[in-house]
Coordinates of C-alpha atoms and ligand atoms in Angstrom, one line a residue:
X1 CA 8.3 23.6 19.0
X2 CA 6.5 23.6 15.3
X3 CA 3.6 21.9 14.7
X4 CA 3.5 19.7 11.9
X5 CA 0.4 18.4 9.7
X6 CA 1.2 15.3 7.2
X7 CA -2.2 14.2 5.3
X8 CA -2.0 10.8 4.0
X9 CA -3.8 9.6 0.7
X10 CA -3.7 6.4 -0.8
X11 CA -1.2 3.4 -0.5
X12 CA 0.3 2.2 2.3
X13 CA 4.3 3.2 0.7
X14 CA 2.6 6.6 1.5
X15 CA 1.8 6.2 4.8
X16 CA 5.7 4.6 5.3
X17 CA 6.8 8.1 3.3
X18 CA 4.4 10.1 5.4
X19 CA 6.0 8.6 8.9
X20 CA 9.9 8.8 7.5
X21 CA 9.2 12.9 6.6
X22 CA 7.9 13.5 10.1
X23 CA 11.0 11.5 11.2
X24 CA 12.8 13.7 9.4
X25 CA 11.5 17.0 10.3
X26 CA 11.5 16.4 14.1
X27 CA 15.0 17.2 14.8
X28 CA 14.0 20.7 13.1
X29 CA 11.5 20.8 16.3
X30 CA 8.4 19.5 14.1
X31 CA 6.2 18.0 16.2
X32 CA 3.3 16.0 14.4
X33 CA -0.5 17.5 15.0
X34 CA -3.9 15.9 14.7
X35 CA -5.1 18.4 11.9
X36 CA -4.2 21.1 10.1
X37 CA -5.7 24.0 12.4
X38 CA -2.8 26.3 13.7
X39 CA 0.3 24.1 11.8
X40 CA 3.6 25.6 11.3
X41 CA 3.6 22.6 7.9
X42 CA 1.4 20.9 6.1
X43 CA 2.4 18.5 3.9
X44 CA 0.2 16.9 1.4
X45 CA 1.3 13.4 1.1
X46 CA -0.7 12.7 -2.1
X47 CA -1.9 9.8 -4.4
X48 CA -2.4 9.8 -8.0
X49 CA -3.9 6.3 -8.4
X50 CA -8.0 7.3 -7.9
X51 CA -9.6 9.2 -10.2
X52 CA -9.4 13.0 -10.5
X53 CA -6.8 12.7 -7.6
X54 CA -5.2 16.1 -9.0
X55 CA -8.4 17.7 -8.2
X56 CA -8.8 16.9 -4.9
X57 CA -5.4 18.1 -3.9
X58 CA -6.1 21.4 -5.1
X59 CA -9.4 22.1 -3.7
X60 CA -7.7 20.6 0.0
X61 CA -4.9 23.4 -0.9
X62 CA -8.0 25.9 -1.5
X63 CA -9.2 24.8 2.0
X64 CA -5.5 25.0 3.4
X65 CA -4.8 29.0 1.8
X66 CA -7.3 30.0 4.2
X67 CA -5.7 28.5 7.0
X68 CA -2.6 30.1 6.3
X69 CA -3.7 33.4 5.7
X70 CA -5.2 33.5 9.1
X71 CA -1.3 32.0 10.3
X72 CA -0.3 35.1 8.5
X73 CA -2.5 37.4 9.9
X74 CA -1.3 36.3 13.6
X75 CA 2.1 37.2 12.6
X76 CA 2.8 33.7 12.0
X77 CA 3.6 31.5 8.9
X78 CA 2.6 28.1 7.5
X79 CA 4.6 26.1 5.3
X80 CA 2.6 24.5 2.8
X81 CA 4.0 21.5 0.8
X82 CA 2.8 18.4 -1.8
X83 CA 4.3 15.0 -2.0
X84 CA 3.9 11.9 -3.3
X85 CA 2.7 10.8 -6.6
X86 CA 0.6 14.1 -7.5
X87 CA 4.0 16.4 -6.7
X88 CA 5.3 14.2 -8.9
X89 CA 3.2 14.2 -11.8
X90 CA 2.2 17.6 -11.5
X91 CA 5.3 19.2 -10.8
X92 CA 5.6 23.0 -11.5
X93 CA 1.8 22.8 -12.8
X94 CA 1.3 22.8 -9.1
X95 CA 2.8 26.2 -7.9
X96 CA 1.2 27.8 -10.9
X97 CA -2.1 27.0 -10.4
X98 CA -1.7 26.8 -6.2
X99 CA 0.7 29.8 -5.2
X100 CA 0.1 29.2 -2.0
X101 CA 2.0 26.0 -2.3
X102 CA 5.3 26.8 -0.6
X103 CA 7.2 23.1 -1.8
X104 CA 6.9 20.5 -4.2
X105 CA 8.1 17.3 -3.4
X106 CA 8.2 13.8 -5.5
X107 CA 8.5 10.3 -4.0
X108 CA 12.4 10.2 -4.4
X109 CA 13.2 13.3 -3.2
X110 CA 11.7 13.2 0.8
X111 CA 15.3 13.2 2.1
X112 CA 15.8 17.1 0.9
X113 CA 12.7 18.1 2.6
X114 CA 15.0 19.9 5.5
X115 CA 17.4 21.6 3.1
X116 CA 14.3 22.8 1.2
X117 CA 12.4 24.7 3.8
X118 CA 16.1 26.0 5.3
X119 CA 16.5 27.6 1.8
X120 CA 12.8 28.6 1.3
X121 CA 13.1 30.3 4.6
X122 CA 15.7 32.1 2.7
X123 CA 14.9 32.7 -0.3
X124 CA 11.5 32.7 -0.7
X125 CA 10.0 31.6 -3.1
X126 CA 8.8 28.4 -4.5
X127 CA 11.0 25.3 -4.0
X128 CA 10.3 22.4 -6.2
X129 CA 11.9 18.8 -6.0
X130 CA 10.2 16.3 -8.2
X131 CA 13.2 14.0 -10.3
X132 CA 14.2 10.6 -10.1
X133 CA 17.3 10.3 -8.4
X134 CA 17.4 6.2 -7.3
X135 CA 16.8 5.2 -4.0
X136 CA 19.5 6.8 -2.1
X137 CA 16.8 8.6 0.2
X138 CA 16.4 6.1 2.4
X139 CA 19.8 5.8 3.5
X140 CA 19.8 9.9 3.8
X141 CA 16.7 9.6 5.5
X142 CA 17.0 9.3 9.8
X143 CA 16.1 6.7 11.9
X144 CA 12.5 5.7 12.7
X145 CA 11.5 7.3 16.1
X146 CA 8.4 5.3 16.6
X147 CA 6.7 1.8 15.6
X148 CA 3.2 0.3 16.2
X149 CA 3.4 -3.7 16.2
X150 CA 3.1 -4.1 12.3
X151 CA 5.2 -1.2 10.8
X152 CA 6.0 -1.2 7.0
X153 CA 9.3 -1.1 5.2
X154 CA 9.8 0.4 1.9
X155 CA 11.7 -2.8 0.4
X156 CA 11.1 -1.9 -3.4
X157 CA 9.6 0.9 -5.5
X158 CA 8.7 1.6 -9.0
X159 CA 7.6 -0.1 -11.6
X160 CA 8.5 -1.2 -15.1
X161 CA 5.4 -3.0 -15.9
X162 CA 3.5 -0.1 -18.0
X163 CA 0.1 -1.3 -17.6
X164 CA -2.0 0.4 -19.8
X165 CA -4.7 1.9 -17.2
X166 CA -1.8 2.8 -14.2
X167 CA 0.0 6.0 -13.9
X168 CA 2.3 4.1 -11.1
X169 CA 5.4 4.0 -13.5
X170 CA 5.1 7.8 -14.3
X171 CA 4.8 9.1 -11.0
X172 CA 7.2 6.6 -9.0
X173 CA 9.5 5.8 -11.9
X174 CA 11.7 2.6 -12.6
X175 CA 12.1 -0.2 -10.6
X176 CA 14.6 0.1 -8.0
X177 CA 15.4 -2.4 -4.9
X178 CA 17.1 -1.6 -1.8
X179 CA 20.7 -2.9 -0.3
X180 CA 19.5 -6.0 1.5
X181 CA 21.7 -4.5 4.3
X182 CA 19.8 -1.2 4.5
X183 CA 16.6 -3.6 4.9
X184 CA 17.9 -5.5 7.3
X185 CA 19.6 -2.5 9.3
X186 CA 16.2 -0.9 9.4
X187 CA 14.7 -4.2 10.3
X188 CA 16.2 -4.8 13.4
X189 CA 15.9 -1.4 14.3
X190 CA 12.8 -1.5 13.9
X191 CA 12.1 -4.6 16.1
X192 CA 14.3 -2.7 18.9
X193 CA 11.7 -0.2 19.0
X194 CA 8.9 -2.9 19.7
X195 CA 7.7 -3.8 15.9
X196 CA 6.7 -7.8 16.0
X197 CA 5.2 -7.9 12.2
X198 CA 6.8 -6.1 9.3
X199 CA 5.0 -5.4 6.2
X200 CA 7.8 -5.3 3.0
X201 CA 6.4 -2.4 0.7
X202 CA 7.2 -2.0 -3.1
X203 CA 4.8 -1.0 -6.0
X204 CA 6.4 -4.8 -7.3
X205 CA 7.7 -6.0 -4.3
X206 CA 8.1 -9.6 -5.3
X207 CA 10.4 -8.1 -8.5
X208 CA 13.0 -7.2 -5.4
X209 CA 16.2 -7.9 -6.4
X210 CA 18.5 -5.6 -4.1
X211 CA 22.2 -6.4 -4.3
X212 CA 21.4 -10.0 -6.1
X213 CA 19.2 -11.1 -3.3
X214 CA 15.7 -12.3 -3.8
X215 CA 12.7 -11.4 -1.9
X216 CA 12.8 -14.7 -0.6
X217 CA 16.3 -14.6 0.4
X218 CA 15.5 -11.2 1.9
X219 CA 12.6 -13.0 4.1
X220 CA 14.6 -15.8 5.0
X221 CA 17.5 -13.5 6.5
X222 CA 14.8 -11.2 8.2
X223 CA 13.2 -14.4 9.8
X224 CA 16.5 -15.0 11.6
X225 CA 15.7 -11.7 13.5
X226 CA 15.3 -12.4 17.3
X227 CA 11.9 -10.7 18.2
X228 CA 10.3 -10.5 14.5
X229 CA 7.0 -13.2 14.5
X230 CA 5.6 -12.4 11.4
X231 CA 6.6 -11.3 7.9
X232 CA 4.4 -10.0 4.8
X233 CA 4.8 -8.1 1.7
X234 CA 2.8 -6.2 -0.6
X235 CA 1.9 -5.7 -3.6
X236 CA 3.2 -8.9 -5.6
X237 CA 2.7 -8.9 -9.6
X238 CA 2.3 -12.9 -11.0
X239 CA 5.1 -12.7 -13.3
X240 CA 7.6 -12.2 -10.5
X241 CA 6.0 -15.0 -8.2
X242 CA 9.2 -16.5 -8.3
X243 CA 10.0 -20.4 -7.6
X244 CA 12.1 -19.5 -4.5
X245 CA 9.4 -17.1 -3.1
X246 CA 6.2 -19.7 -3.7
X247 CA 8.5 -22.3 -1.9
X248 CA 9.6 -19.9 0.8
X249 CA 5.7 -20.1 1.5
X250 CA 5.8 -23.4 2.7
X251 CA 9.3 -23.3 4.7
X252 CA 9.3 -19.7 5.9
X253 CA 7.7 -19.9 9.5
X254 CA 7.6 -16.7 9.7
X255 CA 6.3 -15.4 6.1
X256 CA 2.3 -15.2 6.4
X257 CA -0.1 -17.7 4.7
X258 CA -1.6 -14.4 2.8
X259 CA -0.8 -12.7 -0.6
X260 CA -2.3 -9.7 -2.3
X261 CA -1.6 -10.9 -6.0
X262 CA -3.5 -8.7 -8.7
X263 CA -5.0 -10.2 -11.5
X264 CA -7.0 -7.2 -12.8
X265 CA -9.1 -9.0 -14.9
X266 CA -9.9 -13.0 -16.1
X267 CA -10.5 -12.6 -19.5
X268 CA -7.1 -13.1 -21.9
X269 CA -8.6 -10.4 -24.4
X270 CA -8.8 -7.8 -21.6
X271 CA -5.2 -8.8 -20.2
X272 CA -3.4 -8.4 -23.2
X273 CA -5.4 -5.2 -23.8
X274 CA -3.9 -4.1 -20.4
X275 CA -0.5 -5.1 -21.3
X276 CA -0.1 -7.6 -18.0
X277 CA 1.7 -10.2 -19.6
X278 CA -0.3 -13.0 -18.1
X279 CA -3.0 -14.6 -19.1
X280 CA -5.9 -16.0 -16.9
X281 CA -4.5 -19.9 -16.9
X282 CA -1.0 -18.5 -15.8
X283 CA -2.6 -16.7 -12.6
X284 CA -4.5 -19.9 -12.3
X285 CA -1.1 -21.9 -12.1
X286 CA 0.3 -19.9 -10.0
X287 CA -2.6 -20.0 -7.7
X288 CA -1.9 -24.3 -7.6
X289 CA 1.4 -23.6 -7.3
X290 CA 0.9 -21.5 -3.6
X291 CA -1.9 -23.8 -2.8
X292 CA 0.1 -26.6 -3.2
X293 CA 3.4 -25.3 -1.0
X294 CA 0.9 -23.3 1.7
X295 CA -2.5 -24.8 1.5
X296 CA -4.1 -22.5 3.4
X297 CA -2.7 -19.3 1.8
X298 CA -5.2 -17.0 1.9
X299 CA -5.0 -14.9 -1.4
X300 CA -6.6 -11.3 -2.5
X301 CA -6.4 -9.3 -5.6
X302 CA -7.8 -6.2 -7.5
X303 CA -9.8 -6.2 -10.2
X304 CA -10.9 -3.2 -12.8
X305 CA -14.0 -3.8 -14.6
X306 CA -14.9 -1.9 -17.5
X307 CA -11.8 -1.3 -19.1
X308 CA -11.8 0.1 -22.8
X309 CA -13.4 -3.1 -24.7
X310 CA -14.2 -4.6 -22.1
X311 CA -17.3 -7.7 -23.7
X312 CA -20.1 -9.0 -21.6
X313 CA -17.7 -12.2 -22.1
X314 CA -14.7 -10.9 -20.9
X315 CA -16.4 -10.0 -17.4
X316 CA -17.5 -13.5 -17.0
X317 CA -14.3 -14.8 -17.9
X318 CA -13.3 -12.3 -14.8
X319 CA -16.4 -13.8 -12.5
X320 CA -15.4 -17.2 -13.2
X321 CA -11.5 -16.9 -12.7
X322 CA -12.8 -15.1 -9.0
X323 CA -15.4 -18.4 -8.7
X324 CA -12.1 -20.6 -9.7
X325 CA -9.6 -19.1 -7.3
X326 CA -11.9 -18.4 -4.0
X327 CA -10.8 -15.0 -2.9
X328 CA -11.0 -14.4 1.5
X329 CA -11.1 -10.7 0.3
X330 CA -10.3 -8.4 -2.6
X331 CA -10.2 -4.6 -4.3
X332 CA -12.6 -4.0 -7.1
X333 CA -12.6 -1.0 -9.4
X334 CA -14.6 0.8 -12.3
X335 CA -11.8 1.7 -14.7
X336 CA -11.0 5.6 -14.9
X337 CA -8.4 7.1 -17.4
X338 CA -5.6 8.4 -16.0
X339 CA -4.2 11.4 -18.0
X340 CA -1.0 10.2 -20.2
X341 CA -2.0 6.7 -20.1
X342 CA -2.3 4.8 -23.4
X343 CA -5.6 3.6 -22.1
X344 CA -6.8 6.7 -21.7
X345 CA -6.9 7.2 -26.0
X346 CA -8.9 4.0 -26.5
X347 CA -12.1 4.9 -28.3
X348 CA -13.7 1.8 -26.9
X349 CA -14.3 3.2 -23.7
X350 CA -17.0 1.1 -21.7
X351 CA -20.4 3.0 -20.5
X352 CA -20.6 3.8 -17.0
X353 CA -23.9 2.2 -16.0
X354 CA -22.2 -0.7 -17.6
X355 CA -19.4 -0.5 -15.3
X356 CA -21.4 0.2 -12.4
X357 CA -23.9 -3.6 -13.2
X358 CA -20.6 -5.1 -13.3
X359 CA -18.6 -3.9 -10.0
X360 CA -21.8 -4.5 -8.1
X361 CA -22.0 -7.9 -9.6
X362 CA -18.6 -8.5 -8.9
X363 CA -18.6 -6.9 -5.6
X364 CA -21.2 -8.9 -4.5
X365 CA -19.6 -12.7 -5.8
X366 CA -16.2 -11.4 -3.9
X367 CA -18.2 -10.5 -0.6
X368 CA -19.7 -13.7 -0.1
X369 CA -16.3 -15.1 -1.0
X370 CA -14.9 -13.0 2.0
X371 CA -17.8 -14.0 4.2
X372 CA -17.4 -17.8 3.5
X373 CA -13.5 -17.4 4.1
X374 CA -14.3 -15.5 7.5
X375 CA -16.8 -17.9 8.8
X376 CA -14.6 -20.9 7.6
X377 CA -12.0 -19.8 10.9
X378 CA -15.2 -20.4 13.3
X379 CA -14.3 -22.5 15.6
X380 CA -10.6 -22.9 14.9
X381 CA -7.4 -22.5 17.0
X382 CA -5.2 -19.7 15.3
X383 CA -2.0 -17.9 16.2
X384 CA -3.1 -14.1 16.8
X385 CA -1.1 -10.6 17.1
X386 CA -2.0 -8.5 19.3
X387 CA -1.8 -4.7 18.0
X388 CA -3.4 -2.7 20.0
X389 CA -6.5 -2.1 22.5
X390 CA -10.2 -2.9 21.3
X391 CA -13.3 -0.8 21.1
X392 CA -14.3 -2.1 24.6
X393 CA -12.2 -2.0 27.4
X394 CA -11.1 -5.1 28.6
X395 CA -10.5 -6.0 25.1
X396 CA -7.7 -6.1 22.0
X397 CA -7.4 -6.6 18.8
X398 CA -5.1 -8.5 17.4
X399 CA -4.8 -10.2 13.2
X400 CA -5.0 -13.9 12.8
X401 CA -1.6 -15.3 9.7
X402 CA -5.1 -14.6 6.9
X403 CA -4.8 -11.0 8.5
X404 CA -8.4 -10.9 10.1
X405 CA -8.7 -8.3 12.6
X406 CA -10.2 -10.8 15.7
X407 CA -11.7 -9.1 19.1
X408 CA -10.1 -11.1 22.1
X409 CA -10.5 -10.1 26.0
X410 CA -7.1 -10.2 27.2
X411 CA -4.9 -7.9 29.3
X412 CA -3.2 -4.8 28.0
X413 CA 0.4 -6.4 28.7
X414 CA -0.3 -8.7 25.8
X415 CA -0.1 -6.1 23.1
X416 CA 2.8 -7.7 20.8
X417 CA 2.4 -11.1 21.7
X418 CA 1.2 -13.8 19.6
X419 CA -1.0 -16.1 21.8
X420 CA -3.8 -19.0 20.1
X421 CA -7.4 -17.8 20.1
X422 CA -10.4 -20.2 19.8
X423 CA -12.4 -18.0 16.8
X424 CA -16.1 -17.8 17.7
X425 CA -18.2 -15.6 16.2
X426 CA -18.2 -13.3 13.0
X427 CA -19.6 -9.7 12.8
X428 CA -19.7 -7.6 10.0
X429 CA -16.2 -6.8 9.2
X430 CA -14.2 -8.7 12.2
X431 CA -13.7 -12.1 14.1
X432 CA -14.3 -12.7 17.8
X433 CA -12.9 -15.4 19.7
X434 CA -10.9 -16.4 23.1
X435 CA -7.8 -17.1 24.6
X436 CA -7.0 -20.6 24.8
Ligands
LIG1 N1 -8.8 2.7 -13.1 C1 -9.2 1.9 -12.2 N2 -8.5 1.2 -11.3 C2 -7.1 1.4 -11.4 N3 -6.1 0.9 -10.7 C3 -5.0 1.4 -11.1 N4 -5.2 2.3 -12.1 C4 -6.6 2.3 -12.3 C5 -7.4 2.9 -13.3 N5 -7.0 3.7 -14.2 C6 -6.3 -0.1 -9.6 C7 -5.6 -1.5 -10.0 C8 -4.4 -1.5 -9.1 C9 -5.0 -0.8 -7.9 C10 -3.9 -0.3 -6.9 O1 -5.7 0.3 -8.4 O2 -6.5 -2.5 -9.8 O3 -4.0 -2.8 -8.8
LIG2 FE1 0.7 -0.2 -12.2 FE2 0.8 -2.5 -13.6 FE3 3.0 -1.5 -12.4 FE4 1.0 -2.5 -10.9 S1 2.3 -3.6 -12.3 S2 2.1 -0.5 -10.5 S3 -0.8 -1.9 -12.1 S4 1.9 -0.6 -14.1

């Protein structure tokens, strides 16, 4: 028996890559650890999204040489490897500046991770895998093992959108969709094991357009899965907020009132600067357009502030699009250049004690925007999940169709059902309520 050591940064594709690797490393007798202390792997399942997210990997693989040495001295060895978007962007760069990196990974190239420790063992060496081959992996990759109540499934990655500010089509590269057949394969497979929610990933997931099918389509076919309560998907971009998929809101029982739909900014100037291709009133349409087929769809977004040019004017045009829409929660962000991005050149960079009034201003309109939302389920009836047990014995939490994590006494054995909960009360970051 090996022990094995995946750190996770960023998204939650990476925590779905993170759990497939271990997956596919336990029939080589990996067995996953709680930290790095003693591991026969690590693997650094990296983000390249935050600023100066190159950095950090390399001063965690600083921390990680001297835990391998001391392997080494025992006689032992510790394989060392990076994934994800920072393997990808970094590629060799990484090996020569970290020798003690053993393997190299990128996003599409998970499914060799076996062959490439049986030929570092080998060879020695370094063993680097960081092109874009499409989206065979997951099909090469082995079944799931595992599954909480809400497990994720990669539906979609890449991107073809070229934001300005985002390194996200460098480091995952085009667009690419599943087979809706893999999906749905994995799906039920996935409810065997005990899942009851399933979050559909993609960097564009609503852009999904595997074998012809929509993501709509997609959800409708998953919703006839015996088992499966709830559907969502993340991370939707407004120009693919499709017809099918707004109306799939109102007659999909199973697709969740709730969609993370960033808007980055509400000023037209700013947009165009970003390269969205969609202006503030089209977000606003589409905004009627959900409200109109879900009314109570609860909707969340990110925002950067301080992008290059950013005016005084073009943040209130972003405070007022957030006063227009109502928001029951949201991601705000100081823009940071990402090396490589055409952003990055802009001479008009914004200062950062600029940046910082205007994230606090805005961070404070979208709190109380999440606090009203939150306080507006008090006293309502609402359909709950239960995940997993609470703080307190006794108790469990479980996510009400806005996913609000809600504090409910109620036996163990009700972990994966959804029952109806009277909301009571609101703390600082939760609900608590009863069973009906
Ligand atoms: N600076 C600040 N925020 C960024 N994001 C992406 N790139 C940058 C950047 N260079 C934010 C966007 C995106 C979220 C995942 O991260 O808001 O939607
Ligand atoms: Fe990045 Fe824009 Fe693509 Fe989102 S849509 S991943 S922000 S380039």
């Amino acid at each position: 028996m090996k022990k094995l050591f995946v750190k996770t940064y960023g998204c939650q594709m990476n925590a779905y890559d993170s759990a497939r690797m271990a997956d596919l490393l336990a029939p080589l007798g990996y067995v996953q650890a709680d930290g790095p202390d003693g591991a026969d792997m690590v693997i650094l399942n990296t983000c390249h999204i935050r600023e100066k997210a190159a950095e950090k990997v390399y001063s965690e693989i600083g921390r990680l040489r001297v835990l391998k040495a001391q392997k080494a001295e025992g006689g032992g060895r510790m394989l060392l490897a990076v994934a994800g978007c920072v393997a990808q962007a970094e590629g060799e760069e990484i090996v020569a500046r970290a020798p003690a990196v053993d393997l190299v990974v990128g996003p599409q190239s998970y499914h060799r991770l076996p062959e490439m420790i049986a030929r570092f063992s080998r060879e020695g060496g370094h063993t680097l895998a960081a092109d874009f081959p499409a989206l065979e992996k997951f099909d090469a990759l082995l079944e799931t093992k595992e599954t909480g109540i809400s497990a994720f499934l990669t539906v979609q990655e890449g991107c073809d959108k070229f934001c300005t500010f985002c390194v996200v089509p460098y480091t995952r590269g085009p667009e690419h969709s599943r087979a809706p057949q893999a999906v749905l394969d994995e799906a039920r497979h996935l409810v065997d094991l005990g899942a009851r929610e399933l979050v559909l990933l993609g960097q564009n997931v609503n852009a999904y357009n595997g074998g012809g099918w929509s993501l709509a389509k997609l959800c409708e076919a998953l919703a006839k899965i015996d088992g499966l309560q709830r559907i969502r998907y993340t991370t939707s971009h407004p120009n693919d907020m499709s017809d099918d998929l707004i109306t799939a809101h109102r007659d999909n029982d199973k697709l969740m009132p709730y969609l993370h739909l960033p808007v980055q900014s509400g000023s037209d100037a700013t947009l165009e600067a970003m390269n969205r291709k969609h202006r503030a009133a089209d977000y606003l349409r589409i905004v009627d357009r959900l409200r109109a087929a879900r009314p109570d769809i609860a909707l969340t977004s990110d925002f950067i502030v301080g992008f290059p040019g950013e005016r005084d004017a073009d943040f209130e045009a972003t405070l007022q699009l957030v006063r227009d829409v109502g928001f029951a929660t949201a991601f705000s962000f100081k823009y940071s250049k990402r090396p490589g991005t055409p952003a990055a050149a802009l001479r008009s960079q914004v200062a950062e004690d600029v940046k910082s009034a205007r994230l606090e201003a805005l961070q404070a309109l979208l709190g109380r925007q999440q606090h009203d939302f939150d306080d507006g389920q008090i006293g309502r009836t609402l359909p709950v999940l239960f995940e997993k047990p609470g703080r307190k014995t006794g108790q469990l939490v479980g996510r009400t169709p806005y996913l609000q994590p809600v504090h409910v006494e109620a036996p163990s054995a009700m972990i994966g059902q959804l029952a109806s909960v009277r909301v009571e009360r609101r703390t600082a970051n939760s609900l608590h309520g009863s069973l009906v």
